[in-house]
Structure formats: C-alpha cells, structure tokens
Coordinates of C-alpha atoms in Angstrom, one line a residue:
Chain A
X1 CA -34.0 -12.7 -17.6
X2 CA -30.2 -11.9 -17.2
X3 CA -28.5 -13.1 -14.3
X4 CA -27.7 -10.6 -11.5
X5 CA -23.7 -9.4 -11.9
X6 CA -23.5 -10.1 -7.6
X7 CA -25.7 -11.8 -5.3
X8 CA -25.7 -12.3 -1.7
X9 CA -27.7 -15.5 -0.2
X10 CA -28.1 -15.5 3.8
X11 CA -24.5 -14.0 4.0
X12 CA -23.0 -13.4 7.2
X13 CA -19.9 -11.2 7.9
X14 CA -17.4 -9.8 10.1
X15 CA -13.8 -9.9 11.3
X16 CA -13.2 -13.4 13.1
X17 CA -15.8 -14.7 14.8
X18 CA -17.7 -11.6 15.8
X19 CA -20.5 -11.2 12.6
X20 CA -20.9 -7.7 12.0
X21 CA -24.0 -7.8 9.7
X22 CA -26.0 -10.9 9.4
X23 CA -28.5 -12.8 7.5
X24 CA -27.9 -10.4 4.2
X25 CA -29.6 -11.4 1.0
X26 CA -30.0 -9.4 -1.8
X27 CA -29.1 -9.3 -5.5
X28 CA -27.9 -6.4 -8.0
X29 CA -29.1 -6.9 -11.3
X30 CA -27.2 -5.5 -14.6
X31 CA -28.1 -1.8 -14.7
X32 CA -29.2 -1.2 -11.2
X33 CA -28.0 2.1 -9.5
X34 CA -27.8 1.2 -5.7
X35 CA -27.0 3.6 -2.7
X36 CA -25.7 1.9 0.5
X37 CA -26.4 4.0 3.3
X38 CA -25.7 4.2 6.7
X39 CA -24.2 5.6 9.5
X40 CA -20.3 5.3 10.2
X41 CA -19.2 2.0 11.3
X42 CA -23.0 0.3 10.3
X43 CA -21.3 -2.2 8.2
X44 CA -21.5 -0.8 5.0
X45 CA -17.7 -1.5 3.5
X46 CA -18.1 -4.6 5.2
X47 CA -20.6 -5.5 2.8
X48 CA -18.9 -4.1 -0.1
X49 CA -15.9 -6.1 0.3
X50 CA -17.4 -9.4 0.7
X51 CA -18.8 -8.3 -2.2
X52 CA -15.5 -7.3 -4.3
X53 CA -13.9 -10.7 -2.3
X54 CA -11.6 -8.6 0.2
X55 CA -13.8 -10.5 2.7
X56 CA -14.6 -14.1 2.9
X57 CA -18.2 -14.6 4.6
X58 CA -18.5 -16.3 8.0
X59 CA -21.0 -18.1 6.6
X60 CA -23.3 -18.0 3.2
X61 CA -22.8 -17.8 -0.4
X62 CA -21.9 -14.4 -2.4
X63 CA -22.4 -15.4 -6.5
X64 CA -20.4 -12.9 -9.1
X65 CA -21.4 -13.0 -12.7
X66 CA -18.7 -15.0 -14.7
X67 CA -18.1 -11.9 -16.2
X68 CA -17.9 -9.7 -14.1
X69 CA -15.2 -6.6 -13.8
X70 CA -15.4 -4.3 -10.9
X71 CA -14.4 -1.1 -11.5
X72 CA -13.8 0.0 -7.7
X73 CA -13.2 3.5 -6.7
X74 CA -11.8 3.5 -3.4
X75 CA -12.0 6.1 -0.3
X76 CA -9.9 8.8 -1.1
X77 CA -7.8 8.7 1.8
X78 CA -6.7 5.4 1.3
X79 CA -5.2 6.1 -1.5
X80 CA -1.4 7.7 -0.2
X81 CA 0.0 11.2 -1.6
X82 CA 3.6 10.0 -0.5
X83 CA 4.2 8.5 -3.7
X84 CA 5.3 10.7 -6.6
X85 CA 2.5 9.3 -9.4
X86 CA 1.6 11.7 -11.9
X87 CA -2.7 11.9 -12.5
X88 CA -1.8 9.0 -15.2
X89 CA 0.3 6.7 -13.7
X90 CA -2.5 6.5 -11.4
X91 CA -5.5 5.8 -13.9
X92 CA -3.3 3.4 -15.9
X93 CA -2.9 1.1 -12.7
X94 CA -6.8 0.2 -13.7
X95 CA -5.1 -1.6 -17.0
X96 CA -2.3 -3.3 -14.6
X97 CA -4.3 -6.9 -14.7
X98 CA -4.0 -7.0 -18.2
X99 CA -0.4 -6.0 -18.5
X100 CA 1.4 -9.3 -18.4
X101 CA 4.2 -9.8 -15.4
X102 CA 7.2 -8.2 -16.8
X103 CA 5.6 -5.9 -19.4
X104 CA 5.3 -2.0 -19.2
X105 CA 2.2 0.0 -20.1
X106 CA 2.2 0.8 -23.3
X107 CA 0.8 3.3 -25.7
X108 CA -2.8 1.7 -25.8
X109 CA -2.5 1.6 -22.0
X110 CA -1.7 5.1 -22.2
X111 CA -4.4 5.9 -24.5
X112 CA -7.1 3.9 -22.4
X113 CA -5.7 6.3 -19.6
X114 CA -6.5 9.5 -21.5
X115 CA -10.1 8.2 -22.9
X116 CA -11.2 7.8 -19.2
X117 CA -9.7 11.0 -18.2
X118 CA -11.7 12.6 -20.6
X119 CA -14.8 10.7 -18.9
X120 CA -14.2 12.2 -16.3
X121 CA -13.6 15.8 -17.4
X122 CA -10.2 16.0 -16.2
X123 CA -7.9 15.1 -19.5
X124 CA -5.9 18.2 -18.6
X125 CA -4.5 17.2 -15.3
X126 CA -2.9 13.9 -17.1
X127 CA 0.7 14.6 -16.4
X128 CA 0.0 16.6 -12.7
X129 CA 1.3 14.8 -9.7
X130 CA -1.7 13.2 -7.9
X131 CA -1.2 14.8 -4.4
X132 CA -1.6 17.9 -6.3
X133 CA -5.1 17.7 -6.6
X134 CA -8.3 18.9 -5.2
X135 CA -10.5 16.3 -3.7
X136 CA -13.0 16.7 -6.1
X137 CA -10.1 16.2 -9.0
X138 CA -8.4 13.1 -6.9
X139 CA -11.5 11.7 -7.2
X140 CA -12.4 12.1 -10.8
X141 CA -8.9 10.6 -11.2
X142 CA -9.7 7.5 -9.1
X143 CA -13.2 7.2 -11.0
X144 CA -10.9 7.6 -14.0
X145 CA -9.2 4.5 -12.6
X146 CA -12.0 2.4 -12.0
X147 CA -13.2 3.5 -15.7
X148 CA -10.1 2.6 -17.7
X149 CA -10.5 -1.3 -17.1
X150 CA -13.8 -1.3 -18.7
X151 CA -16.0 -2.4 -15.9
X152 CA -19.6 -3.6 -15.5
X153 CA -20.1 -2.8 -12.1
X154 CA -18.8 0.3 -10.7
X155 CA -18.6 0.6 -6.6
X156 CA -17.8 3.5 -5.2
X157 CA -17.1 4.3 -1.6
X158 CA -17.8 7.4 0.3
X159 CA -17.3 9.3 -2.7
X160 CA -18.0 12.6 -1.2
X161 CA -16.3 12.3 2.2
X162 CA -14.9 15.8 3.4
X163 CA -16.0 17.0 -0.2
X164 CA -17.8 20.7 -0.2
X165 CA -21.0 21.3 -1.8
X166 CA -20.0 21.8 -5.1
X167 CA -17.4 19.1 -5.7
X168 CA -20.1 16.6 -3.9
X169 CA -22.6 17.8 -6.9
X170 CA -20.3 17.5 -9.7
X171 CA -19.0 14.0 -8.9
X172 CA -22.8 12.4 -8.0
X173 CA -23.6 14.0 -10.8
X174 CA -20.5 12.7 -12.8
X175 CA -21.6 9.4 -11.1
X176 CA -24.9 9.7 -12.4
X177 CA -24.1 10.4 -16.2
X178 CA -22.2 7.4 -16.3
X179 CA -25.0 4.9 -15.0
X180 CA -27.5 7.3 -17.2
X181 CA -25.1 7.2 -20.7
X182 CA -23.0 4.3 -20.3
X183 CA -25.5 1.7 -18.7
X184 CA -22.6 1.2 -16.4
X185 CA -24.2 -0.6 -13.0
X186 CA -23.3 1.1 -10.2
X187 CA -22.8 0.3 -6.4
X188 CA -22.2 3.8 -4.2
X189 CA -21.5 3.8 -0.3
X190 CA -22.3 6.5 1.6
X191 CA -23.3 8.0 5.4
X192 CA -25.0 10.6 3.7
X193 CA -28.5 9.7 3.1
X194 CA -29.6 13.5 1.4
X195 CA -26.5 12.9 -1.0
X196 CA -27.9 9.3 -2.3
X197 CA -31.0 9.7 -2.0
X198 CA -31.7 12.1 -5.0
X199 CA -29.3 10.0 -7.3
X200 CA -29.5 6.1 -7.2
X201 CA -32.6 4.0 -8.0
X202 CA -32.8 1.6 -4.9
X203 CA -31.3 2.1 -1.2
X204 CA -29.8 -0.6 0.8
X205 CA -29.7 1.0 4.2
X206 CA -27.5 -0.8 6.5
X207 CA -28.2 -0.5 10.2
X208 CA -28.2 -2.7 13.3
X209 CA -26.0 -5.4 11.5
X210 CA -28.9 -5.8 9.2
X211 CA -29.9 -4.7 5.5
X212 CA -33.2 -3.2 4.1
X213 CA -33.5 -2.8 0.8
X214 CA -35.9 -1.3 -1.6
X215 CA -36.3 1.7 -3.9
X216 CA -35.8 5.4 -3.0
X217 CA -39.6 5.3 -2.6
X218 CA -39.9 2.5 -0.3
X219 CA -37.4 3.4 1.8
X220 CA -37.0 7.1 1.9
X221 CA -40.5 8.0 3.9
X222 CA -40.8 8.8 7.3
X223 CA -42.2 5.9 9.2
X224 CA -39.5 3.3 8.1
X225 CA -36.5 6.1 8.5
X226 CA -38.3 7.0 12.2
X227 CA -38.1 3.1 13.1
X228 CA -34.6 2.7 11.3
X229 CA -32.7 5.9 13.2
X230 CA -35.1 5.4 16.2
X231 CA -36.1 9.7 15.7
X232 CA -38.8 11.3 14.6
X233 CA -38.1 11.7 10.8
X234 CA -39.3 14.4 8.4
X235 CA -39.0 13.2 4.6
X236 CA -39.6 16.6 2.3
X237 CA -39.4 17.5 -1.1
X238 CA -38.2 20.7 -2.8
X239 CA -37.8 20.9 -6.6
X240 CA -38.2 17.3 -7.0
X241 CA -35.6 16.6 -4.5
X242 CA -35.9 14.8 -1.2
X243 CA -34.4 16.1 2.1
X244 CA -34.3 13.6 5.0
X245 CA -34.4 15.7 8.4
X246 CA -34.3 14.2 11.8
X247 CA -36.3 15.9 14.5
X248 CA -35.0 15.2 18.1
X249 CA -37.1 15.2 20.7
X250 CA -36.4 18.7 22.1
X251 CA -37.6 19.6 18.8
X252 CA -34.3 20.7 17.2
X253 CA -33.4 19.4 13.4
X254 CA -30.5 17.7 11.6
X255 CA -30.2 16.3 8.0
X256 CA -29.8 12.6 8.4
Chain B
X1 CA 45.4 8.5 0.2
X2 CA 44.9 7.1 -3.5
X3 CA 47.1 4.3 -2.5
X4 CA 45.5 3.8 0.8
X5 CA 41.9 3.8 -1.2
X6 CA 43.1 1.3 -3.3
X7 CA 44.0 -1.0 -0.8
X8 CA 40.8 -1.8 0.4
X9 CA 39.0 -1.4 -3.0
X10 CA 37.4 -4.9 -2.3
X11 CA 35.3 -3.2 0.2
X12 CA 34.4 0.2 -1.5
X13 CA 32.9 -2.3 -4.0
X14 CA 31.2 -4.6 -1.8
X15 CA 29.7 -1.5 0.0
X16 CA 28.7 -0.3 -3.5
X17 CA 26.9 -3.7 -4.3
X18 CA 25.1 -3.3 -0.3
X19 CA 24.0 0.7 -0.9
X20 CA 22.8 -0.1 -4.7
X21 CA 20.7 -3.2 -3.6
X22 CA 19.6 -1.9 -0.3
X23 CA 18.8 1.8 -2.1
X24 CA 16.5 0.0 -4.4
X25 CA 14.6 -2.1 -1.8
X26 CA 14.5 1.2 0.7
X27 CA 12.7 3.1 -1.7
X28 CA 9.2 0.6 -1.0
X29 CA 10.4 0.5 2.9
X30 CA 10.0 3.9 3.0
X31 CA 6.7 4.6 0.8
X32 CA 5.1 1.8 2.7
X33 CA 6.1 3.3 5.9
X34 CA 7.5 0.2 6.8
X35 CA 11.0 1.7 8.4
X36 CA 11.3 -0.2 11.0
X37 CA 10.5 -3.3 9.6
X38 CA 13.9 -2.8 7.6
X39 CA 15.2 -2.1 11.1
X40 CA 13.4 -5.5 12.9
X41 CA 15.0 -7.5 10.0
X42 CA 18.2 -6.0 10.4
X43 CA 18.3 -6.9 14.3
X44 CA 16.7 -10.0 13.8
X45 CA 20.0 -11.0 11.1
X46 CA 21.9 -9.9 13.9
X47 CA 20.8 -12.3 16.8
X48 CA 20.7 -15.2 13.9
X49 CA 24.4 -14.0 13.6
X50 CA 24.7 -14.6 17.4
X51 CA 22.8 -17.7 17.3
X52 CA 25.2 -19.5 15.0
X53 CA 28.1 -18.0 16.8
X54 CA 26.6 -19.5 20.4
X55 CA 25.7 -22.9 18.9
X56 CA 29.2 -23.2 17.7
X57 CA 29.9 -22.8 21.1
X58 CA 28.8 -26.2 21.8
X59 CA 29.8 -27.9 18.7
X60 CA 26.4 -27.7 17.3
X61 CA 26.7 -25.6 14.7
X62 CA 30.3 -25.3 12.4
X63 CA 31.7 -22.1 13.2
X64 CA 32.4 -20.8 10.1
X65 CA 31.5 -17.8 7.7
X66 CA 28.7 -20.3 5.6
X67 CA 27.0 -21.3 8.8
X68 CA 26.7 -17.8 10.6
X69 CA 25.0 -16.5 6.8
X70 CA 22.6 -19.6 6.8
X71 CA 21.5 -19.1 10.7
X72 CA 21.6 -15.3 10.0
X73 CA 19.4 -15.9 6.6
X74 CA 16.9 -18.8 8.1
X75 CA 16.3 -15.8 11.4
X76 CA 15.6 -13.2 9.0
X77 CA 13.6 -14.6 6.3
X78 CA 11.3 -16.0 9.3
X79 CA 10.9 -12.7 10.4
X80 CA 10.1 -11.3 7.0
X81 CA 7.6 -14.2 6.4
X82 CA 5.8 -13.4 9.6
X83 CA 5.8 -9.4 9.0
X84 CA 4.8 -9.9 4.7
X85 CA 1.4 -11.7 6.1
X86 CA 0.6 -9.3 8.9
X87 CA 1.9 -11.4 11.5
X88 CA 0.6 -10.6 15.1
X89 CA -2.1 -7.4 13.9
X90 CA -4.9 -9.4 15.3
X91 CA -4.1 -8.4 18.9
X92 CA -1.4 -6.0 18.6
X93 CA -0.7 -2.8 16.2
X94 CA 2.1 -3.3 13.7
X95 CA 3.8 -1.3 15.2
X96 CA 4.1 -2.4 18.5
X97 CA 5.2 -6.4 17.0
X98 CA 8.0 -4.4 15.5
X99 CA 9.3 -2.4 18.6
X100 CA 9.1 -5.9 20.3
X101 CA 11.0 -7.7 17.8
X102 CA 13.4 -5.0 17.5
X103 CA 14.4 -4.8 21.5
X104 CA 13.9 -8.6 21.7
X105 CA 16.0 -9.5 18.7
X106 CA 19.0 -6.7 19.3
X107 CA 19.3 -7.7 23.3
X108 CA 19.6 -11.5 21.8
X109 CA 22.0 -10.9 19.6
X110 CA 24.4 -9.0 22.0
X111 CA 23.4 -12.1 24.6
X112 CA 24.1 -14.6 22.3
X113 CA 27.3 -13.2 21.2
X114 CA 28.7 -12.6 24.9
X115 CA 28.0 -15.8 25.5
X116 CA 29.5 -17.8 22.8
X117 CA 32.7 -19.3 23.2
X118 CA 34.7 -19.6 20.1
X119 CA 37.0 -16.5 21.0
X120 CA 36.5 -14.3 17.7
X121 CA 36.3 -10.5 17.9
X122 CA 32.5 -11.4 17.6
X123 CA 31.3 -7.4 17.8
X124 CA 32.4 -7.2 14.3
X125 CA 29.5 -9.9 13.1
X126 CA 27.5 -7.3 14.7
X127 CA 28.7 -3.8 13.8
X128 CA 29.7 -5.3 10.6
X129 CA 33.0 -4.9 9.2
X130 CA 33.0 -3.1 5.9
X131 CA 36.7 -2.6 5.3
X132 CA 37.2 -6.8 5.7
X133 CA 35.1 -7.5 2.9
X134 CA 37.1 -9.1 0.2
X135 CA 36.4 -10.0 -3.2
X136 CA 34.8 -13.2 -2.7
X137 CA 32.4 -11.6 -0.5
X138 CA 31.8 -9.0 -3.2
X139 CA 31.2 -12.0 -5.3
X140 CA 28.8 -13.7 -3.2
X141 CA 26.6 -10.2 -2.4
X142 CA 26.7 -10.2 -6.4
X143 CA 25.1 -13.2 -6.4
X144 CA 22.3 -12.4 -4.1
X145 CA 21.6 -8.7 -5.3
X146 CA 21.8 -9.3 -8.8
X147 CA 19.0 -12.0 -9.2
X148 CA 16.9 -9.7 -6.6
X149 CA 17.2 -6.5 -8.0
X150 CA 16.3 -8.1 -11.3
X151 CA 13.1 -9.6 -9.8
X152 CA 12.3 -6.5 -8.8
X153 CA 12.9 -4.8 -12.0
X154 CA 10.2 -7.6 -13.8
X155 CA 7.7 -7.3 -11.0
X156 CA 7.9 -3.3 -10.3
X157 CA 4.7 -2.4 -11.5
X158 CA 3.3 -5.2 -9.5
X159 CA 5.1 -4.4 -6.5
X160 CA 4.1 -1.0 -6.8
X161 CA 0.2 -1.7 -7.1
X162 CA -0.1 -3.6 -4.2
X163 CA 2.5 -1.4 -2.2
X164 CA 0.0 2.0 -3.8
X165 CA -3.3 1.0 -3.0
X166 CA -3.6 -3.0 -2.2
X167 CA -7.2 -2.8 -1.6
X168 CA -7.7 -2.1 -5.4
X169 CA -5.2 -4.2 -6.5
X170 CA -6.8 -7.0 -4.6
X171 CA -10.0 -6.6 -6.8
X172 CA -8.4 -6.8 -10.1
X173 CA -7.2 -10.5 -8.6
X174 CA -3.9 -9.7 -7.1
X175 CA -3.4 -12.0 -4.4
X176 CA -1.5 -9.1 -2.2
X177 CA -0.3 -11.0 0.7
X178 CA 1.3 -13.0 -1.7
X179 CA 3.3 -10.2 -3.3
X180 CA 4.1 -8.5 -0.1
X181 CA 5.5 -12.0 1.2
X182 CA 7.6 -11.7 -1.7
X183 CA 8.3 -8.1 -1.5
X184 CA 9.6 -8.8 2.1
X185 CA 11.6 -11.8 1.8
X186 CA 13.7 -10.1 -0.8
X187 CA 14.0 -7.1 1.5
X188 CA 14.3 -9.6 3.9
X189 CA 17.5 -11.6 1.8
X190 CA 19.2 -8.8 1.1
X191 CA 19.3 -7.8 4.8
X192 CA 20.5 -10.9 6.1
X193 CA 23.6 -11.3 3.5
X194 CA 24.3 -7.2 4.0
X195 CA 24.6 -7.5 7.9
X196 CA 27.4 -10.5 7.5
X197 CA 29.8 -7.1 6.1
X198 CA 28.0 -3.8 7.0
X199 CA 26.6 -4.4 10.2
X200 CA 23.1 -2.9 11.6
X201 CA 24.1 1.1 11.4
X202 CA 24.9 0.9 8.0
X203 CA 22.5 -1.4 6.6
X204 CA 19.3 0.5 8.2
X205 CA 21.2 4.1 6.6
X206 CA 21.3 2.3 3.0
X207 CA 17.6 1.2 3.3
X208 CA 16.3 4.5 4.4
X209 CA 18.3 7.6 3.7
X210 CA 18.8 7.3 -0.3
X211 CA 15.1 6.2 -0.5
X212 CA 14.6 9.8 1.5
X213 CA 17.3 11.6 -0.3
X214 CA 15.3 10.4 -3.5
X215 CA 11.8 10.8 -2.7
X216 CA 12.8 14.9 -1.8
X217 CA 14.3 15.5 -5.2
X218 CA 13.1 13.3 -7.6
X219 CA 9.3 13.9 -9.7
X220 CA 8.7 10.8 -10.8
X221 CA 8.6 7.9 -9.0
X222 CA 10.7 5.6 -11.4
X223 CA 13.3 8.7 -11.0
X224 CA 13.2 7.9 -7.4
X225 CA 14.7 4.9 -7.5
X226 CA 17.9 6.5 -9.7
X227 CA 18.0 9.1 -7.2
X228 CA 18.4 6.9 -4.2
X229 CA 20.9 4.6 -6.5
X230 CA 23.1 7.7 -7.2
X231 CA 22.2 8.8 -3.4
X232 CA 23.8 5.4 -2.5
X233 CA 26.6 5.0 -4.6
X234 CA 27.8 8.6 -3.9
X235 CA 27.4 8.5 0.1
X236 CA 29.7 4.7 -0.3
X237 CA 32.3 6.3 -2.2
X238 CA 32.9 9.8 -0.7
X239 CA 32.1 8.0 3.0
X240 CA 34.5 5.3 2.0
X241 CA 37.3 7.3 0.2
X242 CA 37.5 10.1 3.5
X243 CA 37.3 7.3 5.8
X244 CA 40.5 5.5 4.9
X245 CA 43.2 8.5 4.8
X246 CA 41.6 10.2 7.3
X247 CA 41.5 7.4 9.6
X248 CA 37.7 7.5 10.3
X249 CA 35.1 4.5 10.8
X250 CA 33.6 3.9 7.7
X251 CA 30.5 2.9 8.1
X252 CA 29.4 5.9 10.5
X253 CA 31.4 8.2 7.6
X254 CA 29.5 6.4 5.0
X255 CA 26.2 7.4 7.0
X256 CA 27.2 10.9 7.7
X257 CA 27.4 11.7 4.3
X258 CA 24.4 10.0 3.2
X259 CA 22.9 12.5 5.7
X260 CA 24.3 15.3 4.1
X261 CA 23.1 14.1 1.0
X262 CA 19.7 14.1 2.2
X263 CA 19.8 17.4 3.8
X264 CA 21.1 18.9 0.5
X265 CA 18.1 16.7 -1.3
X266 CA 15.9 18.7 1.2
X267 CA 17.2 22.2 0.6
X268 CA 16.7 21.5 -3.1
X269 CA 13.0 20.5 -2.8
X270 CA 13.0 24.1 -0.6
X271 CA 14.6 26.3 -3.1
X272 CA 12.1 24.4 -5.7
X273 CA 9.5 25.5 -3.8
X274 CA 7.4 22.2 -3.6

C-alpha cells in the first residue's frame, strides 16, 4: 500500500489563537478525487492551506508525501488583471521553481506552457492578455498553470465561483478528464454541493469547525445533510445525477 | 538657456539617476497597490532627516551630509522592514498603519527640523534640493541605484511571482515574506538616499507617475518597465531644462510634466481603444 500524498492527524487550525476547525484527521491517498464542501466561511481554505503549508496548525501534525508537487489553482479573483501578462506568461509562472534565480524562461519553459494550454483546450489564447479573458478561459489558464509543473496533486478552489452554467460544466468536466485520463489526484473546494457532488469520488464536508468525510454515497443522503445544514433535506436523482434540495420549514426549496 | 542648462548639469544627471531608479521600483509600487507605502517611506526618510539634524542639535549626532543619510537610511529601512512583513495587519488594515505613519512621520520631520539648532536652511533636507546636487552626489546615488537596479534585474521574475499571485508562489516553496522584505528594503534604500537631493514631492512623482504613464501605454509587462524608464528620463530632462531659463522650481516642473506625460499615456490607451 502506497503512502497517502497528504495526511492530516488531530489537526487544529485557525488565525492566532482562535481555532477555526478542530480535531481534523483524514488522509488523501494517490488517485483520490475529493470535493470539500461547505458553506462560505466553514473553514474550507482554511483546511486547504494547512494543507499546501500557507498555514501552520495550532496544534497537530499535517504529513506530505516526499514527493509531492501541488499543482494549485487558485480563486480566480485573487489572481489581479492590473498586470499586463499575456495567457503565457501566466502559465509559465507554474515552471518559475525550476528556473534557477537569475535565469529566464526558456524555450522548453515555453513549450511546457503550450502542452498545458492545450490540456486545457485553450492553446489559442497563448499570446492574449489575461484580463482579456472570460472566466471560464482565466480559469482554464490558471488550471493551465497548475498543469505545467507536472503535479501529483491538483487542488483547486472555488473553481466555479460567479461562473454560469455552461462555463461551470466545461471546467468540472475539464477537471474531471484530468483525474479520469491523467490519474492526476485531485483536491476541489467548493460551496456548491450540486456542482461536486456529481464529479468527485469522496466529500469532505466542512461545517461547524469540523470535517466529515466519506464517499458521495455516504454523505450525499438526506438524514446526514438534514443533521449537517440543520433542514429538512431532499437528496434526488435525475439521469444519474444527484440534486441536493433543502426544504425550509414553510415548505419552500433551495438547492444546497 | 543652453549655457544656463549646462551649469547645473550635475543635477539634471543626478535627477536622471533618482527618476530611472525610482521608475523601475514604482512600477511594483504601483501593481501591488502599494502607493502609499512609497509615500510612508518617503516621509519616514524625511523625519530620519530631521532626526539627525535635531540630534546635532545637542552634539549627539555630527551634523554633516554622512550622518543625516545614515539616520535618514536606518528610519527608512525600519519602516520598510516593518511594512515587507505586514507589520501592524493584525489589528489594523494596511492601510490605516500607512495613513498613521504617513501623518506621524511628516509632522516629525517638520518638528524635528524646527527644532534643531544648527542654523542651516534645513527646509531644503526636506523639499529636497535638486539643483545642489553635485557630482559627488551623482556618484554616490550611482552607487546605490546601480547594485539595486541590477538585483532587481536578476530577481525579476521572482519579484514578480510573489508580487502576481503570492499565494501560489508560496506553494511552489517561495518563502514570500522574504522576497517582499527584500522587495521593500530596496524600495526602501532607494528612497532614503533620493530624499537627501529630491525631497518628498519629487521622489513620490518618480515612484508613481512613470509606473502609471507605463502601465497605460505599454502591452507587455517587461515593456512597462521601459516605458516608465523613458517616462522618467523624459519628464527629468524637459522639467529640468524649462525649469532653469525660465526660472521655475524644478522639482514641481519636473512633476508637471511627468503629469503631462501620463495624461498623454492616457489619451493614447483611449485612441487605442483598450
């Protein structure tokens, strides 16, 4: 049995003293597609950077693999339109750690960059300023990013904030042929439990400063959704695909 | 008005050396929206100017040109150590630990200065003094903004990583608060020696304006840093050449037509249609 590429072991976080999510444990083995869900401000980045090592726990132990290489894929208003980076200059940032100090990217760099644009269906917007894009083709260009460093474990946050329906289906899916193809393990944050649901293998649903885990099976059914949001909680299933709906008590409905 | 330029050509280059360095450095003030951080730094170099000058006051401190630079430099690398790790964000926003330094430090260094007693025309430490500068001061910027600007030239795609998108960087094993600390002390450096000559006005123009001037009409971002170079070097030498015959301050002329430049910069990007 391979070791797992991260583990967490009776981790607590948060920002100076106050712990935000406590008594975490859990492990992602090579291969694993997990979704963390929850709602806004649950503590779901919070767990994602201790686990990329923005974050130093209050107290516990997070193990990385040796070798392990995150490819991380950033929210996409974090990353700032001010600057005047063309589509490529942007993805070949992914390679900068393996530039030495002093060196330029060079052709191979630039290559790399145009192998992972083409990943990402996008090798045609190479040389187009970045705040030129959609959101749906700034992300495929930070995904692009993440890709071009050759990662093993590929984490992904809110990748389909303020995204419309289609650009939110074409990137989970983009998401998804890359775990299904490439074997790449991948780590994906969301709010949007309908979104992940439908994609990853296991859920990690972050709520209360705590962290159930399981498969989509185990935790997408309506009595541990009821007891997590603290609603009434429908779980249905059209074409194969689960919809999560929340029923409030004047009877009224709301995808969770 | 030829003759009357070449009088003072010590100080058209010395002002050259200050817009070059300070149009480099401006470009990352700007795209990291740190503007006033260039301003802070500026007033704190300003009340370490006053500090030396008031120590000398009481035989303390030696009152000349080498000991106003070192108080000046100690004051202002302090303050950009404390702003390159985030200092006082825990309780206040960044902003707000700017403003404060900013009043605190400008009202200091007027205080100081009226209160020091070794009789100089000590507004000039101040305002600066761009037409005094002579050719050993030229020399000694040289020998501050050469070695910076070529740090910056090995470490620019570093810089620029951590400046771009540090949470990133941070997980490919940059150690950002590192790099900003350096980013900063070199703005901060440059700053402290620049005020000795050009005073606060001019100093703050050459660390915003070009950057602007460049960021509006340049498309790449390496080809904003030549813009604001050229932006620099052209706003120092038609400031500095219509200043002298036509009897104007410089370092407000100097600023004007960096203005202009911009403004121009700004109509291009309109015409361009961006």
């Amino acid at each position: 049995m391979t070791a797992p590429l991260v583990g967490f072991d009776r981790v607590f976080l948060g920002y100076g003293k106050r712990p935000v999510m406590e008594d975490v444990s859990f492990q992602v083995p090579r291969g694993d597609f997990l979704g963390v869900v929850g709602p806004n401000g649950s503590g779901k980045t919070t767990i994602i950077r201790a686990m990329l090592g923005t974050l130093t726990p209050i107290a516990g132990i997070v193990t990385r693999d040796p070798e392990l290489r995150f490819g991380y894929v950033p929210q996409r208003d974090h990353v700032d339109s001010l600057y005047p980076l063309t589509v490529r200059d942007v993805v070949i940032m992914g390679r900068y750690d393996r530039i030495p100090i002093g060196r330029r990217p060079g052709a191979t760099d630039r290559k790399a960059a145009q192998v992972a644009l083409e990943q990402v269906g996008i090798p045609d917007l190479a040389d187009r300023p970045l705040a030129s894009l959609s959101g749906g083709q700034k992300q495929r260009a930070l995904i692009a990013r993440a890709l071009v460093g050759d990662p093993n474990l590929l984490v992904l946050d809110e990748p389909t904030n303020g995204m419309d329906l289609v650009s939110t289906t074409q990137i989970l899916g983009l998401v998804r042929d890359l775990h299904d193809d490439r074997g790449l393990t991948v780590i994906m944050v969301s709010h949007a439990l309908n979104e992940v649901a439908n994609y990853v293998r296991r859920i990690g649903l972050v709520f209360g400063g705590r962290l159930r885990l399981g498969t989509v099976a185990e935790i997408i059914n309506e009595s541990v959704l009821t007891e997590v949001y603290g609603l009434p909680v429908e779980v249905n299933s059209f074409n194969g695909h689960r919809v999560v709906v929340a029923r409030s008590h004047q009877g009224s409905t709301g995808h969770v | 008005m030829f003759e009357a330029v070449l009088l003072f050509r010590e100080a058209l280059y010395g002002a050259l050396v200050i817009g070059v360095a300070c149009a480099v450095l401006g470009v990352y003030v700007v795209l990291r929206r740190i503007v006033f951080v260039g301003a802070a730094l500026a007033q704190l170099s300003s009340a370490g100017i006053g500090l030396a000058l008031w120590l000398a006051g009481f035989g303390l401190l030696g009152s000349t040109h080498a000991h106003t630079i070192g108080t000046s430099l100690v004051v202002t690398l302090a303050g950009a150590l404390f702003f390159g790790v985030g200092g006082g964000r825990r309780f206040l926003h960044h902003e707000a630990t700017i403003g404060v330094t900013y009043s605190v430090a400008a009202a200091m260094g007027i205080l100081l200065v009226a209160k020091a007693v070794t009789g100089e025309a000590h507004d000039l430490f101040l305002q600066g003094n761009i037409l005094g500068v002579t050719r050993t001061d030229t020399l000694v910027l040289l020998a501050v903004a050469v070695p910076v600007l070529l740090l910056h030239l090995v470490v620019a795609k570093e810089f620029l990583f951590v400046s771009f998108d540090p949470e990133t960087a941070q997980t490919l094993g940059y150690r950002v608060v590192r790099w900003n600390l350096l980013l900063y002390l070199t703005i901060g450096l440059v700053i402290a020696f620049a005020m000795q000559f050009a005073g606060v006005l001019l100093v703050f123009n050459f660390l915003v304006v070009p950057a602007v001037t460049g960021l509006l009409v340049a498309r790449t971002y390496w080809g904003v840093f030549g813009c604001s170079i050229c932006a620099a070097a052209l706003a120092a030498t038609i400031g500095f050449v219509i200043s002298v015959p036509l009897d104007l301050p410089t370092g407000p002329a100097i600023v004007a037509v960096s203005g202009l430049l911009a403004l121009i910069a700004w109509l291009v990007r309109r015409v361009r249609g961006e």
